[in-house]
PDB file of C-alpha atoms and ligand atoms in Angstrom:
ATOM      1  CA  UNK A   1     118.285 112.564 103.356  1.00 85.00           C
ATOM      2  CA  UNK A   2     115.201 111.669 105.384  1.00 97.00           C
ATOM      3  CA  UNK A   3     112.983 109.063 103.707  1.00 98.00           C
ATOM      4  CA  UNK A   4     109.249 109.757 103.523  1.00 98.00           C
ATOM      5  CA  UNK A   5     107.081 106.808 104.561  1.00 99.00           C
ATOM      6  CA  UNK A   6     103.428 106.280 103.628  1.00 99.00           C
ATOM      7  CA  UNK A   7     101.589 103.654 105.680  1.00 99.00           C
ATOM      8  CA  UNK A   8      98.592 101.806 104.203  1.00 98.00           C
ATOM      9  CA  UNK A   9      96.010 100.418 106.625  1.00 98.00           C
ATOM     10  CA  UNK A  10      92.532  98.876 106.710  1.00 98.00           C
ATOM     11  CA  UNK A  11      91.955  98.464 110.436  1.00 98.00           C
ATOM     12  CA  UNK A  12      92.980  99.404 113.931  1.00 98.00           C
ATOM     13  CA  UNK A  13      96.458 100.415 112.886  1.00 98.00           C
ATOM     14  CA  UNK A  14      98.485  99.061 115.790  1.00 98.00           C
ATOM     15  CA  UNK A  15     101.390  98.317 113.451  1.00 98.00           C
ATOM     16  CA  UNK A  16     101.037 101.793 111.936  1.00 98.00           C
ATOM     17  CA  UNK A  17     101.332 103.280 115.443  1.00 98.00           C
ATOM     18  CA  UNK A  18     104.437 101.197 116.179  1.00 98.00           C
ATOM     19  CA  UNK A  19     106.009 102.357 112.895  1.00 99.00           C
ATOM     20  CA  UNK A  20     104.995 106.006 113.228  1.00 98.00           C
ATOM     21  CA  UNK A  21     106.178 106.269 116.842  1.00 98.00           C
ATOM     22  CA  UNK A  22     109.513 104.687 115.949  1.00 98.00           C
ATOM     23  CA  UNK A  23     110.293 107.366 113.335  1.00 98.00           C
ATOM     24  CA  UNK A  24     111.787 109.970 115.666  1.00 98.00           C
ATOM     25  CA  UNK A  25     115.197 111.250 116.712  1.00 98.00           C
ATOM     26  CA  UNK A  26     118.007 109.943 114.509  1.00 97.00           C
ATOM     27  CA  UNK A  27     115.685 107.580 112.591  1.00 98.00           C
ATOM     28  CA  UNK A  28     116.357 107.915 108.836  1.00 98.00           C
ATOM     29  CA  UNK A  29     112.650 108.246 107.965  1.00 98.00           C
ATOM     30  CA  UNK A  30     109.486 110.120 108.892  1.00 98.00           C
ATOM     31  CA  UNK A  31     105.799 109.301 108.280  1.00 98.00           C
ATOM     32  CA  UNK A  32     104.284 111.439 105.493  1.00 98.00           C
ATOM     33  CA  UNK A  33     100.804 109.899 105.114  1.00 99.00           C
ATOM     34  CA  UNK A  34      98.466 107.222 106.471  1.00 98.00           C
ATOM     35  CA  UNK A  35      95.984 106.032 103.860  1.00 98.00           C
ATOM     36  CA  UNK A  36      93.085 103.632 104.376  1.00 98.00           C
ATOM     37  CA  UNK A  37      90.695 101.874 102.025  1.00 98.00           C
ATOM     38  CA  UNK A  38      88.167 101.719 104.892  1.00 98.00           C
ATOM     39  CA  UNK A  39      86.435 104.958 105.912  1.00 97.00           C
ATOM     40  CA  UNK A  40      86.530 105.273 109.701  1.00 96.00           C
ATOM     41  CA  UNK A  41      89.306 102.686 110.150  1.00 98.00           C
ATOM     42  CA  UNK A  42      90.524 103.024 113.750  1.00 98.00           C
ATOM     43  CA  UNK A  43      94.055 103.774 112.644  1.00 98.00           C
ATOM     44  CA  UNK A  44      93.043 107.004 110.894  1.00 98.00           C
ATOM     45  CA  UNK A  45      92.182 108.753 114.186  1.00 98.00           C
ATOM     46  CA  UNK A  46      95.429 107.470 115.726  1.00 98.00           C
ATOM     47  CA  UNK A  47      97.346 108.981 112.795  1.00 98.00           C
ATOM     48  CA  UNK A  48      95.543 112.306 113.115  1.00 98.00           C
ATOM     49  CA  UNK A  49      96.314 112.321 116.873  1.00 98.00           C
ATOM     50  CA  UNK A  50      99.971 112.123 115.894  1.00 98.00           C
ATOM     51  CA  UNK A  51      99.711 114.959 113.396  1.00 98.00           C
ATOM     52  CA  UNK A  52     100.199 112.667 110.388  1.00 98.00           C
ATOM     53  CA  UNK A  53      98.216 113.563 107.241  1.00 98.00           C
ATOM     54  CA  UNK A  54      95.541 110.978 106.375  1.00 98.00           C
ATOM     55  CA  UNK A  55      93.576 110.011 103.287  1.00 98.00           C
ATOM     56  CA  UNK A  56      90.798 107.530 102.579  1.00 98.00           C
ATOM     57  CA  UNK A  57      90.125 105.834  99.250  1.00 98.00           C
ATOM     58  CA  UNK A  58      87.058 103.619  99.698  1.00 98.00           C
ATOM     59  CA  UNK A  59      87.476 100.525  97.509  1.00 98.00           C
ATOM     60  CA  UNK A  60      83.678 100.069  97.498  1.00 97.00           C
ATOM     61  CA  UNK A  61      83.436 103.132  95.232  1.00 98.00           C
ATOM     62  CA  UNK A  62      85.353 101.123  92.604  1.00 97.00           C
ATOM     63  CA  UNK A  63      83.397  97.877  92.189  1.00 93.00           C
ATOM     64  CA  UNK A  64      85.125  95.636  89.597  1.00 93.00           C
ATOM     65  CA  UNK A  65      87.583  98.449  88.894  1.00 96.00           C
ATOM     66  CA  UNK A  66      90.704  97.588  90.840  1.00 95.00           C
ATOM     67  CA  UNK A  67      92.835  99.782  88.592  1.00 96.00           C
ATOM     68  CA  UNK A  68      90.528 102.769  89.125  1.00 97.00           C
ATOM     69  CA  UNK A  69      90.876 102.226  92.883  1.00 98.00           C
ATOM     70  CA  UNK A  70      94.638 102.077  92.561  1.00 98.00           C
ATOM     71  CA  UNK A  71      94.790 105.198  90.363  1.00 98.00           C
ATOM     72  CA  UNK A  72      93.032 107.069  93.167  1.00 98.00           C
ATOM     73  CA  UNK A  73      95.381 105.519  95.744  1.00 98.00           C
ATOM     74  CA  UNK A  74      98.380 106.581  93.678  1.00 98.00           C
ATOM     75  CA  UNK A  75      97.172 110.173  93.394  1.00 98.00           C
ATOM     76  CA  UNK A  76      96.543 110.296  97.176  1.00 98.00           C
ATOM     77  CA  UNK A  77      99.999 108.850  97.771  1.00 98.00           C
ATOM     78  CA  UNK A  78     101.886 110.960  95.256  1.00 98.00           C
ATOM     79  CA  UNK A  79     100.475 114.159  96.770  1.00 98.00           C
ATOM     80  CA  UNK A  80     102.814 113.314  99.664  1.00 98.00           C
ATOM     81  CA  UNK A  81     105.766 112.061  97.562  1.00 98.00           C
ATOM     82  CA  UNK A  82     106.561 108.906  99.557  1.00 98.00           C
ATOM     83  CA  UNK A  83     109.897 107.134  99.179  1.00 98.00           C
ATOM     84  CA  UNK A  84     108.742 103.984 100.996  1.00 98.00           C
ATOM     85  CA  UNK A  85     105.310 102.351 101.372  1.00 98.00           C
ATOM     86  CA  UNK A  86     104.537 100.196 104.428  1.00 98.00           C
ATOM     87  CA  UNK A  87     101.501  97.941 104.237  1.00 98.00           C
ATOM     88  CA  UNK A  88     100.272  97.506 107.808  1.00 98.00           C
ATOM     89  CA  UNK A  89      97.103  95.435 107.891  1.00 98.00           C
ATOM     90  CA  UNK A  90      96.113  96.684 104.424  1.00 98.00           C
ATOM     91  CA  UNK A  91      93.558  94.131 103.265  1.00 96.00           C
ATOM     92  CA  UNK A  92      93.439  94.670  99.488  1.00 96.00           C
ATOM     93  CA  UNK A  93      95.303  92.679  96.891  1.00 93.00           C
ATOM     94  CA  UNK A  94      97.401  94.992  94.698  1.00 95.00           C
ATOM     95  CA  UNK A  95      97.767  94.631  90.934  1.00 96.00           C
ATOM     96  CA  UNK A  96     101.174  94.005  89.340  1.00 96.00           C
ATOM     97  CA  UNK A  97     100.999  97.563  87.942  1.00 97.00           C
ATOM     98  CA  UNK A  98     100.804  99.079  91.429  1.00 98.00           C
ATOM     99  CA  UNK A  99     103.457  96.721  92.784  1.00 97.00           C
ATOM    100  CA  UNK A 100     105.803  97.555  89.874  1.00 97.00           C
ATOM    101  CA  UNK A 101     105.416 101.256  90.457  1.00 98.00           C
ATOM    102  CA  UNK A 102     106.658 100.856  94.037  1.00 98.00           C
ATOM    103  CA  UNK A 103     109.031  97.936  93.384  1.00 95.00           C
ATOM    104  CA  UNK A 104     111.830  97.704  95.972  1.00 95.00           C
ATOM    105  CA  UNK A 105     110.090 100.437  97.986  1.00 98.00           C
ATOM    106  CA  UNK A 106     107.119  98.573  99.500  1.00 98.00           C
ATOM    107  CA  UNK A 107     107.093  96.425 102.650  1.00 98.00           C
ATOM    108  CA  UNK A 108     104.397  94.253 104.229  1.00 98.00           C
ATOM    109  CA  UNK A 109     103.922  92.559 107.609  1.00 98.00           C
ATOM    110  CA  UNK A 110     102.342  89.126 107.554  1.00 98.00           C
ATOM    111  CA  UNK A 111     101.310  87.154 110.649  1.00 98.00           C
ATOM    112  CA  UNK A 112     103.074  83.856 109.891  1.00 98.00           C
ATOM    113  CA  UNK A 113     106.543  82.484 109.382  1.00 98.00           C
ATOM    114  CA  UNK A 114     106.479  82.761 105.584  1.00 98.00           C
ATOM    115  CA  UNK A 115     106.604  80.789 103.345  1.00 97.00           C
ATOM    116  CA  UNK A 116     104.174  79.031 105.713  1.00 98.00           C
ATOM    117  CA  UNK A 117     100.565  80.234 105.557  1.00 98.00           C
ATOM    118  CA  UNK A 118     100.324  83.040 103.017  1.00 97.00           C
ATOM    119  CA  UNK A 119      96.818  84.541 102.872  1.00 96.00           C
ATOM    120  CA  UNK A 120      94.259  84.636 105.678  1.00 97.00           C
ATOM    121  CA  UNK A 121      93.564  82.767 108.955  1.00 98.00           C
ATOM    122  CA  UNK A 122      97.235  82.151 109.611  1.00 98.00           C
ATOM    123  CA  UNK A 123      96.906  81.509 113.366  1.00 98.00           C
ATOM    124  CA  UNK A 124      94.049  79.004 113.020  1.00 98.00           C
ATOM    125  CA  UNK A 125      96.047  77.206 110.335  1.00 98.00           C
ATOM    126  CA  UNK A 126      99.183  77.054 112.508  1.00 98.00           C
ATOM    127  CA  UNK A 127      97.116  75.621 115.390  1.00 98.00           C
ATOM    128  CA  UNK A 128      95.353  73.094 113.131  1.00 98.00           C
ATOM    129  CA  UNK A 129      98.741  71.920 111.854  1.00 98.00           C
ATOM    130  CA  UNK A 130      99.989  71.396 115.424  1.00 98.00           C
ATOM    131  CA  UNK A 131     102.934  73.760 114.919  1.00 98.00           C
ATOM    132  CA  UNK A 132     105.211  74.252 117.939  1.00 98.00           C
ATOM    133  CA  UNK A 133     106.028  77.811 116.925  1.00 98.00           C
ATOM    134  CA  UNK A 134     104.462  80.670 115.035  1.00 98.00           C
ATOM    135  CA  UNK A 135     105.471  84.224 114.260  1.00 98.00           C
ATOM    136  CA  UNK A 136     105.456  87.047 111.780  1.00 98.00           C
ATOM    137  CA  UNK A 137     107.391  88.116 108.705  1.00 98.00           C
ATOM    138  CA  UNK A 138     108.220  91.434 107.086  1.00 98.00           C
ATOM    139  CA  UNK A 139     108.839  91.075 103.369  1.00 98.00           C
ATOM    140  CA  UNK A 140     109.346  93.185 100.283  1.00 98.00           C
ATOM    141  CA  UNK A 141     106.130  93.217  98.245  1.00 98.00           C
ATOM    142  CA  UNK A 142     106.176  91.518  94.855  1.00 96.00           C
ATOM    143  CA  UNK A 143     103.303  90.696  92.518  1.00 92.00           C
ATOM    144  CA  UNK A 144     102.799  87.250  94.140  1.00 90.00           C
ATOM    145  CA  UNK A 145     100.788  87.407  97.366  1.00 89.00           C
ATOM    146  CA  UNK A 146     102.870  87.233 100.575  1.00 91.00           C
ATOM    147  CA  UNK A 147     105.938  85.857  98.837  1.00 90.00           C
ATOM    148  CA  UNK A 148     108.528  88.631  98.314  1.00 96.00           C
ATOM    149  CA  UNK A 149     112.024  88.468  99.816  1.00 97.00           C
ATOM    150  CA  UNK A 150     112.010  88.158 103.621  1.00 98.00           C
ATOM    151  CA  UNK A 151     113.421  91.205 105.427  1.00 98.00           C
ATOM    152  CA  UNK A 152     112.715  89.995 108.960  1.00 98.00           C
ATOM    153  CA  UNK A 153     111.035  87.319 111.037  1.00 98.00           C
ATOM    154  CA  UNK A 154     110.158  86.952 114.715  1.00 98.00           C
ATOM    155  CA  UNK A 155     109.147  83.664 116.330  1.00 98.00           C
ATOM    156  CA  UNK A 156     106.925  82.878 119.306  1.00 98.00           C
ATOM    157  CA  UNK A 157     106.088  79.540 120.969  1.00 98.00           C
ATOM    158  CA  UNK A 158     102.631  78.026 120.476  1.00 98.00           C
ATOM    159  CA  UNK A 159     101.164  77.052 123.862  1.00 98.00           C
ATOM    160  CA  UNK A 160      98.975  73.958 124.342  1.00 97.00           C
ATOM    161  CA  UNK A 161      95.963  76.033 125.409  1.00 98.00           C
ATOM    162  CA  UNK A 162      96.292  78.647 122.646  1.00 98.00           C
ATOM    163  CA  UNK A 163      93.316  79.835 120.640  1.00 98.00           C
ATOM    164  CA  UNK A 164      93.743  81.742 117.386  1.00 98.00           C
ATOM    165  CA  UNK A 165      93.123  84.916 119.436  1.00 98.00           C
ATOM    166  CA  UNK A 166      95.721  84.276 122.156  1.00 98.00           C
ATOM    167  CA  UNK A 167      98.271  83.271 119.549  1.00 98.00           C
ATOM    168  CA  UNK A 168      97.481  86.362 117.441  1.00 98.00           C
ATOM    169  CA  UNK A 169      98.040  88.606 120.491  1.00 98.00           C
ATOM    170  CA  UNK A 170     101.428  86.995 121.198  1.00 98.00           C
ATOM    171  CA  UNK A 171     102.448  87.354 117.539  1.00 98.00           C
ATOM    172  CA  UNK A 172     101.281  90.994 117.403  1.00 98.00           C
ATOM    173  CA  UNK A 173     103.632  91.955 120.235  1.00 98.00           C
ATOM    174  CA  UNK A 174     106.440  90.741 118.011  1.00 98.00           C
ATOM    175  CA  UNK A 175     105.006  92.488 114.926  1.00 98.00           C
ATOM    176  CA  UNK A 176     105.260  95.771 116.819  1.00 98.00           C
ATOM    177  CA  UNK A 177     108.893  95.020 117.644  1.00 98.00           C
ATOM    178  CA  UNK A 178     109.994  93.604 114.295  1.00 98.00           C
ATOM    179  CA  UNK A 179     108.397  95.979 111.778  1.00 99.00           C
ATOM    180  CA  UNK A 180     110.021  99.160 113.176  1.00 98.00           C
ATOM    181  CA  UNK A 181     113.409  97.410 113.322  1.00 98.00           C
ATOM    182  CA  UNK A 182     113.128  96.339 109.682  1.00 98.00           C
ATOM    183  CA  UNK A 183     111.879  99.744 108.508  1.00 98.00           C
ATOM    184  CA  UNK A 184     114.756 101.527 110.210  1.00 98.00           C
ATOM    185  CA  UNK A 185     117.291  99.267 108.546  1.00 98.00           C
ATOM    186  CA  UNK A 186     115.491  99.429 105.160  1.00 98.00           C
ATOM    187  CA  UNK A 187     115.267 103.233 105.221  1.00 98.00           C
ATOM    188  CA  UNK A 188     119.020 103.328 105.812  1.00 98.00           C
ATOM    189  CA  UNK A 189     119.495 101.264 102.641  1.00 97.00           C
ATOM    190  CA  UNK A 190     120.291  97.958 104.384  1.00 97.00           C
ATOM    191  CA  UNK A 191     118.286  94.929 103.155  1.00 96.00           C
ATOM    192  CA  UNK A 192     119.957  92.392 105.468  1.00 98.00           C
ATOM    193  CA  UNK A 193     117.155  90.376 107.088  1.00 98.00           C
ATOM    194  CA  UNK A 194     116.576  90.525 110.843  1.00 98.00           C
ATOM    195  CA  UNK A 195     115.730  87.274 112.654  1.00 98.00           C
ATOM    196  CA  UNK A 196     114.397  87.623 116.185  1.00 97.00           C
ATOM    197  CA  UNK A 197     114.363  84.432 118.277  1.00 88.00           C
TER     198      UNK A 197
HETATM  199  C1  GRF B 201      98.377  92.391 111.691  1.00 63.28           C
HETATM  200  O1  GRF B 201      98.273  91.222 112.438  1.00 63.28           O
HETATM  201  C2  GRF B 201      99.152  92.142 110.433  1.00 63.28           C
HETATM  202  O2  GRF B 201     100.118  91.156 110.549  1.00 63.28           O
HETATM  203  C3  GRF B 201      98.089  91.707 109.476  1.00 63.28           C
HETATM  204  O3  GRF B 201      96.954  92.471 109.814  1.00 63.28           O
HETATM  205  C4  GRF B 201      97.011  92.841 111.187  1.00 63.28           C
HETATM  206  C5  GRF B 201      96.845  94.332 111.280  1.00 63.28           C
HETATM  207  O4  GRF B 201      96.677  94.787 112.592  1.00 63.28           O
HETATM  208  N1  GRF B 201      98.545  91.858 108.111  1.00 63.28           N
HETATM  209  P1  GRF B 201      96.814  96.339 112.918  1.00 63.28           P
HETATM  210  O5  GRF B 201      95.794  97.085 112.067  1.00 63.28           O
HETATM  211  O6  GRF B 201      98.218  96.763 112.628  1.00 63.28           O
HETATM  212  O7  GRF B 201      96.483  96.447 114.380  1.00 63.28           O
END
């Protein structure tokens, strides 16, 4: 059975593109929806170009009503009956109720070698700490921010002249490699983590 994958974005959607383009041929999954909390997010046009249905649920319409926002997200999602949710640069914190609903079915990509640097500004923090390497992690989403079981990690060297931007670009190349590899394995029912050097 082919798994249906919904991808949640807030921005340019480069990880969404890497995931969507990987789901072809004998891949066990196909994209069913790209949903954004940001109207006009760059990734929405890229999804439409690929013939993937899109939806927008603007979180600013739900001030102080996170559950109302999530109810709307859930109805947008359920209209496309996803089996798996991939967070790909989705910049909203989800309530335990939402996470529970999609428990064991929701993945996230985070731009650090978790458990190091959950949250924001990961590259600046790695540079400030003088780390010799950085990277990205794909993990199952649990109610605690950026701390579910690791399903894959990729490492890159930190160079002496790196800025947060140059390091982010080097890490993103690996994000685009790692996330599709993990999704393919996950959609086939295999939770064994993937560690790229
Ligand atoms: C990625 O670096 C991802 O790790 C982080 O947000 C960024 C999203 O970029 N969570 P894009 O929208 O996939 O280009």
